[in-house]
Amino acid sequence: MQASEVQRAVSAARSVASSLGLPADDAVVLQDSNKLTLRLLPCDVLARVSPAAHQVAQFEVRLAQQLAGSGCPVAVLEPRVEPRVYGRDGFEVTLWTYYEPVAPGEISPAGYADALKRLHAGMRAVEVPTPHFTDRAAEAEALVASRERSPALADADRELLGDTLRRLRAVIGARGAPEQVLHGEPHPGNVLTTKNGLLFIDFETCCRGPVEFDLAHAPEEVGEHYPDADQDLLRECRTLMLAMITAWRWDRDDQLPDGRRLGVEWLAQLRAAVDRNGSDARG
């Protein structure tokens, strides 16, 4: 979120909570990217704040309610207030249960895989309109193709990203693997490590595709414990995922803190992956 918007977003979250009888004298920023995640105190509520123009909060609330109702390992909305999106000062605010974290080391790769498997089982039962994972890859490809939107990207890197995104979309699609509704980005940053195990959050990138696309976002060891995962497809999805997240970092409007440094680092990783697994990029 733009620095100029952060304080307004914090004020909006505190105002919403206070109006609902939840004392919010203080707010601790837990995550700042395209949306702001806050811990409101002393009510101890997790607030997620996004610009109203993004229009993703209602979808996330609806999906989280469905998944929680079917027993999926997901964070739940704050039970003391009506579970909905609250508009305030140009922002969408949603209020969630705050979970006290435990050390990440307490969750094994096998535990991560089991939680993701249970999430996928629940997601197979929900009916929600979602884009295909290749649509998201195509959006990244369009960003890379636009010099206006990614002006700092060098020509050689632009060619690497564009070629990898285009060819891997075709390679993975040609495999014809079974598809379902996915989380979209179940990386460790979107997983809460709690006393009750792993809980998934942030469903705004929900899409449809093979489970291997979700596994590509998890630590590498997790894929070894996920039942019946196609390891060749997973390898291809990892390279595609790396190309996608690298492309976003070169968006001139990218709001991820330290995003440009990550973009440079990930470009080097992508080039190494393509060199190592040349067939991924050449089909």
Short mmCIF file of C-alpha atoms in Angstrom, two decimals:
data_model
loop_
_atom_site.label_atom_id
_atom_site.label_comp_id
_atom_site.label_asym_id
_atom_site.label_seq_id
_atom_site.Cartn_x
_atom_site.Cartn_y
_atom_site.Cartn_z
CA MET A 1 0.00 0.00 0.00
CA GLN A 2 1.26 3.49 -0.81
CA ALA A 3 2.90 5.14 2.20
CA SER A 4 0.49 8.06 1.92
CA GLU A 5 -2.45 5.67 2.34
CA VAL A 6 -1.20 3.62 5.28
CA GLN A 7 -2.22 6.03 8.05
CA ARG A 8 -5.64 6.54 6.49
CA ALA A 9 -6.07 2.78 6.25
CA VAL A 10 -5.10 2.32 9.89
CA SER A 11 -7.56 5.04 10.93
CA ALA A 12 -10.30 3.40 8.87
CA ALA A 13 -9.76 0.02 10.55
CA ARG A 14 -9.70 1.52 14.04
CA SER A 15 -12.81 3.55 13.30
CA VAL A 16 -14.73 0.51 12.04
CA ALA A 17 -13.74 -1.61 15.04
CA SER A 18 -14.61 1.13 17.54
CA SER A 19 -18.01 1.69 15.92
CA LEU A 20 -18.76 -2.00 16.48
CA GLY A 21 -17.84 -1.91 20.17
CA LEU A 22 -14.36 -3.34 19.72
CA PRO A 23 -11.83 -1.05 21.45
CA ALA A 24 -9.00 -0.25 19.05
CA ASP A 25 -6.73 2.25 20.75
CA ASP A 26 -3.68 0.89 18.98
CA ALA A 27 -2.83 -0.89 15.72
CA VAL A 28 0.23 -2.97 14.90
CA VAL A 29 1.07 -3.40 11.21
CA LEU A 30 1.68 -7.09 10.55
CA GLN A 31 1.89 -7.00 6.75
CA ASP A 32 1.95 -4.24 4.15
CA SER A 33 1.58 -5.14 0.48
CA ASN A 34 -1.39 -4.47 -1.79
CA LYS A 35 -3.48 -4.54 1.37
CA LEU A 36 -2.72 -3.77 5.01
CA THR A 37 -2.98 -6.39 7.76
CA LEU A 38 -3.24 -5.04 11.30
CA ARG A 39 -3.57 -6.34 14.83
CA LEU A 40 -6.00 -4.06 16.64
CA LEU A 41 -5.54 -3.69 20.40
CA PRO A 42 -6.82 -4.12 23.05
CA CYS A 43 -9.70 -5.91 21.29
CA ASP A 44 -7.16 -8.31 19.72
CA VAL A 45 -8.71 -8.46 16.28
CA LEU A 46 -7.01 -8.94 12.93
CA ALA A 47 -8.07 -6.28 10.43
CA ARG A 48 -7.45 -6.50 6.70
CA VAL A 49 -7.74 -3.22 4.82
CA SER A 50 -7.71 -2.75 1.05
CA PRO A 51 -8.62 0.14 -1.24
CA ALA A 52 -12.31 -0.07 -2.12
CA ALA A 53 -11.39 0.00 -5.81
CA HIS A 54 -9.81 -3.46 -5.51
CA GLN A 55 -13.23 -5.02 -4.78
CA VAL A 56 -11.82 -8.33 -3.50
CA ALA A 57 -12.89 -8.32 0.13
CA GLN A 58 -16.46 -9.52 -0.42
CA PHE A 59 -15.27 -12.52 -2.43
CA GLU A 60 -12.73 -13.41 0.25
CA VAL A 61 -15.30 -13.18 3.05
CA ARG A 62 -17.82 -15.33 1.21
CA LEU A 63 -15.25 -18.00 0.34
CA ALA A 64 -13.74 -18.06 3.83
CA GLN A 65 -17.20 -18.61 5.34
CA GLN A 66 -17.88 -21.54 3.00
CA LEU A 67 -14.52 -23.14 3.70
CA ALA A 68 -14.72 -22.68 7.47
CA GLY A 69 -18.22 -24.20 7.41
CA SER A 70 -16.85 -27.35 5.79
CA GLY A 71 -14.07 -27.72 8.36
CA CYS A 72 -11.17 -26.51 6.20
CA PRO A 73 -7.99 -25.23 7.90
CA VAL A 74 -8.69 -21.53 7.33
CA ALA A 75 -8.73 -18.42 9.52
CA VAL A 76 -12.25 -17.42 10.56
CA LEU A 77 -13.92 -14.05 10.73
CA GLU A 78 -14.23 -12.22 14.05
CA PRO A 79 -17.24 -13.81 15.79
CA ARG A 80 -18.18 -10.73 17.86
CA VAL A 81 -19.38 -8.74 14.85
CA GLU A 82 -21.37 -9.33 11.69
CA PRO A 83 -19.17 -11.20 9.18
CA ARG A 84 -19.14 -8.77 6.28
CA VAL A 85 -17.14 -6.07 4.53
CA TYR A 86 -17.17 -2.64 6.17
CA GLY A 87 -16.60 0.43 4.01
CA ARG A 88 -14.84 3.45 5.48
CA ASP A 89 -13.03 6.42 3.91
CA GLY A 90 -12.42 4.70 0.55
CA PHE A 91 -11.29 1.40 2.09
CA GLU A 92 -12.78 -2.05 2.56
CA VAL A 93 -12.23 -3.41 6.07
CA THR A 94 -12.75 -7.01 7.16
CA LEU A 95 -12.30 -8.24 10.72
CA TRP A 96 -10.86 -11.66 11.52
CA THR A 97 -9.93 -13.75 14.54
CA TYR A 98 -6.39 -13.02 15.69
CA TYR A 99 -4.32 -16.18 16.26
CA GLU A 100 -1.28 -16.04 18.50
CA PRO A 101 1.56 -17.44 16.37
CA VAL A 102 3.84 -20.29 17.36
CA ALA A 103 7.32 -21.04 16.05
CA PRO A 104 7.16 -22.01 12.34
CA GLY A 105 9.62 -24.82 12.98
CA GLU A 106 6.93 -26.73 14.84
CA ILE A 107 5.12 -27.51 11.57
CA SER A 108 6.75 -30.17 9.42
CA PRO A 109 6.59 -30.36 5.62
CA ALA A 110 4.29 -33.35 6.07
CA GLY A 111 2.00 -31.23 8.26
CA TYR A 112 1.99 -28.45 5.65
CA ALA A 113 1.11 -30.97 2.93
CA ASP A 114 -1.68 -32.47 5.02
CA ALA A 115 -3.20 -29.03 5.71
CA LEU A 116 -3.05 -28.15 2.02
CA LYS A 117 -4.61 -31.48 1.08
CA ARG A 118 -7.52 -30.82 3.48
CA LEU A 119 -7.92 -27.31 2.08
CA HIS A 120 -8.04 -28.68 -1.46
CA ALA A 121 -10.63 -31.26 -0.46
CA GLY A 122 -12.87 -28.50 0.87
CA MET A 123 -12.28 -26.27 -2.15
CA ARG A 124 -13.45 -29.02 -4.49
CA ALA A 125 -16.89 -28.64 -2.92
CA VAL A 126 -17.29 -24.86 -3.30
CA GLU A 127 -18.86 -23.14 -6.27
CA VAL A 128 -17.22 -19.77 -6.85
CA PRO A 129 -16.34 -17.91 -10.06
CA THR A 130 -12.58 -17.97 -10.43
CA PRO A 131 -10.09 -17.23 -13.20
CA HIS A 132 -7.94 -20.01 -14.62
CA PHE A 133 -4.35 -20.06 -13.44
CA THR A 134 -3.24 -19.50 -17.03
CA ASP A 135 -5.27 -16.26 -17.05
CA ARG A 136 -3.08 -14.99 -14.24
CA ALA A 137 0.02 -16.07 -16.14
CA ALA A 138 -1.30 -14.23 -19.21
CA GLU A 139 -1.71 -11.07 -17.09
CA ALA A 140 1.94 -11.35 -16.06
CA GLU A 141 2.91 -11.86 -19.70
CA ALA A 142 0.98 -8.73 -20.72
CA LEU A 143 2.78 -6.74 -18.03
CA VAL A 144 6.16 -7.91 -19.30
CA ALA A 145 5.20 -7.10 -22.89
CA SER A 146 4.35 -3.49 -21.96
CA ARG A 147 7.40 -1.26 -21.73
CA GLU A 148 5.17 1.45 -20.33
CA ARG A 149 4.06 -0.72 -17.40
CA SER A 150 7.51 -2.26 -16.77
CA PRO A 151 9.97 0.45 -17.92
CA ALA A 152 12.91 -0.69 -15.78
CA LEU A 153 13.00 -4.23 -17.16
CA ALA A 154 16.04 -4.88 -19.37
CA ASP A 155 15.44 -6.30 -22.85
CA ALA A 156 17.12 -9.64 -22.16
CA ASP A 157 15.15 -10.09 -18.94
CA ARG A 158 11.93 -9.08 -20.68
CA GLU A 159 12.57 -11.76 -23.31
CA LEU A 160 13.35 -14.38 -20.64
CA LEU A 161 10.16 -13.66 -18.70
CA GLY A 162 7.90 -13.41 -21.73
CA ASP A 163 9.21 -16.59 -23.30
CA THR A 164 9.00 -18.57 -20.06
CA LEU A 165 5.46 -17.43 -19.28
CA ARG A 166 4.19 -18.06 -22.81
CA ARG A 167 5.76 -21.48 -23.29
CA LEU A 168 5.05 -22.88 -19.84
CA ARG A 169 1.39 -21.90 -20.08
CA ALA A 170 1.23 -24.07 -23.18
CA VAL A 171 3.31 -26.93 -21.77
CA ILE A 172 1.33 -27.22 -18.55
CA GLY A 173 -2.01 -26.81 -20.28
CA ALA A 174 -1.13 -29.59 -22.74
CA ARG A 175 -0.65 -32.05 -19.88
CA GLY A 176 -4.41 -32.13 -19.27
CA ALA A 177 -4.02 -32.63 -15.52
CA PRO A 178 -7.15 -32.68 -13.31
CA GLU A 179 -8.15 -29.18 -12.18
CA GLN A 180 -10.08 -27.69 -9.28
CA VAL A 181 -10.51 -24.46 -7.31
CA LEU A 182 -7.17 -23.50 -5.71
CA HIS A 183 -5.97 -21.09 -3.06
CA GLY A 184 -3.71 -19.50 -5.68
CA GLU A 185 -0.80 -18.50 -3.43
CA PRO A 186 -0.54 -20.82 -0.38
CA HIS A 187 3.04 -19.73 0.37
CA PRO A 188 4.22 -19.42 4.00
CA GLY A 189 3.27 -15.73 4.05
CA ASN A 190 -0.38 -16.75 3.61
CA VAL A 191 -0.29 -19.46 6.26
CA LEU A 192 -0.73 -18.87 9.98
CA THR A 193 1.17 -21.21 12.27
CA THR A 194 -1.08 -21.57 15.31
CA LYS A 195 -1.59 -23.89 18.27
CA ASN A 196 -4.35 -25.50 16.22
CA GLY A 197 -2.05 -26.17 13.27
CA LEU A 198 -1.73 -24.37 9.96
CA LEU A 199 -4.51 -22.02 8.89
CA PHE A 200 -4.68 -20.52 5.40
CA ILE A 201 -5.54 -16.87 4.77
CA ASP A 202 -5.75 -14.42 1.84
CA PHE A 203 -7.88 -15.98 -0.90
CA GLU A 204 -7.92 -13.02 -3.27
CA THR A 205 -5.74 -14.90 -5.78
CA CYS A 206 -8.06 -17.92 -5.82
CA CYS A 207 -8.04 -19.60 -9.25
CA ARG A 208 -8.69 -22.90 -11.01
CA GLY A 209 -5.94 -25.29 -12.02
CA PRO A 210 -4.00 -28.44 -11.02
CA VAL A 211 -3.10 -28.83 -7.34
CA GLU A 212 0.55 -28.74 -8.40
CA PHE A 213 0.16 -25.01 -9.11
CA ASP A 214 -0.68 -24.46 -5.43
CA LEU A 215 2.12 -26.78 -4.33
CA ALA A 216 4.55 -24.69 -6.37
CA HIS A 217 4.08 -21.84 -3.87
CA ALA A 218 4.83 -23.99 -0.82
CA PRO A 219 8.32 -24.91 0.41
CA GLU A 220 9.88 -27.51 -1.90
CA GLU A 221 9.80 -30.30 0.70
CA VAL A 222 6.01 -30.02 0.97
CA GLY A 223 5.50 -31.40 -2.54
CA GLU A 224 7.31 -34.59 -1.55
CA HIS A 225 4.62 -35.32 1.05
CA TYR A 226 1.52 -34.41 -0.96
CA PRO A 227 -0.19 -37.64 -2.10
CA ASP A 228 -0.06 -38.40 -5.82
CA ALA A 229 1.53 -35.08 -6.79
CA ASP A 230 2.95 -35.19 -10.32
CA GLN A 231 6.57 -34.20 -9.69
CA ASP A 232 7.30 -33.29 -13.33
CA LEU A 233 4.22 -31.05 -13.47
CA LEU A 234 5.16 -29.57 -10.09
CA ARG A 235 8.63 -28.68 -11.39
CA GLU A 236 7.08 -26.89 -14.37
CA CYS A 237 4.58 -25.08 -12.14
CA ARG A 238 7.40 -23.90 -9.88
CA THR A 239 9.19 -22.33 -12.82
CA LEU A 240 5.97 -20.73 -14.07
CA MET A 241 5.18 -19.41 -10.59
CA LEU A 242 8.69 -17.94 -10.28
CA ALA A 243 8.28 -16.18 -13.64
CA MET A 244 4.90 -14.79 -12.55
CA ILE A 245 5.98 -13.36 -9.21
CA THR A 246 9.14 -11.96 -10.81
CA ALA A 247 7.05 -10.17 -13.43
CA TRP A 248 4.91 -8.49 -10.75
CA ARG A 249 8.01 -7.05 -9.11
CA TRP A 250 8.82 -5.10 -12.30
CA ASP A 251 5.43 -3.44 -12.44
CA ARG A 252 6.08 0.30 -12.12
CA ASP A 253 3.15 0.42 -9.65
CA ASP A 254 4.30 -2.54 -7.53
CA GLN A 255 3.71 -1.79 -3.86
CA LEU A 256 5.58 -4.69 -2.26
CA PRO A 257 8.26 -3.33 0.10
CA ASP A 258 11.73 -4.15 -1.25
CA GLY A 259 10.02 -5.45 -4.39
CA ARG A 260 12.68 -4.31 -6.86
CA ARG A 261 15.47 -6.07 -4.96
CA LEU A 262 13.39 -9.24 -5.00
CA GLY A 263 12.78 -8.78 -8.72
CA VAL A 264 16.51 -8.77 -9.41
CA GLU A 265 17.09 -11.76 -7.14
CA TRP A 266 14.24 -13.78 -8.65
CA LEU A 267 15.38 -13.03 -12.21
CA ALA A 268 18.68 -14.72 -11.39
CA GLN A 269 16.84 -17.69 -9.90
CA LEU A 270 14.57 -17.94 -12.94
CA ARG A 271 17.48 -17.86 -15.37
CA ALA A 272 19.16 -20.65 -13.39
CA ALA A 273 15.95 -22.71 -13.36
CA VAL A 274 15.44 -22.32 -17.10
CA ASP A 275 19.09 -23.23 -17.77
CA ARG A 276 18.79 -26.25 -15.46
CA ASN A 277 15.46 -27.43 -16.86
CA GLY A 278 15.67 -26.12 -20.39
CA SER A 279 12.76 -28.23 -21.59
CA ASP A 280 10.43 -26.25 -19.31
CA ALA A 281 10.95 -23.07 -21.27
CA ARG A 282 11.27 -24.60 -24.71
CA GLY A 283 8.29 -26.95 -24.53
#
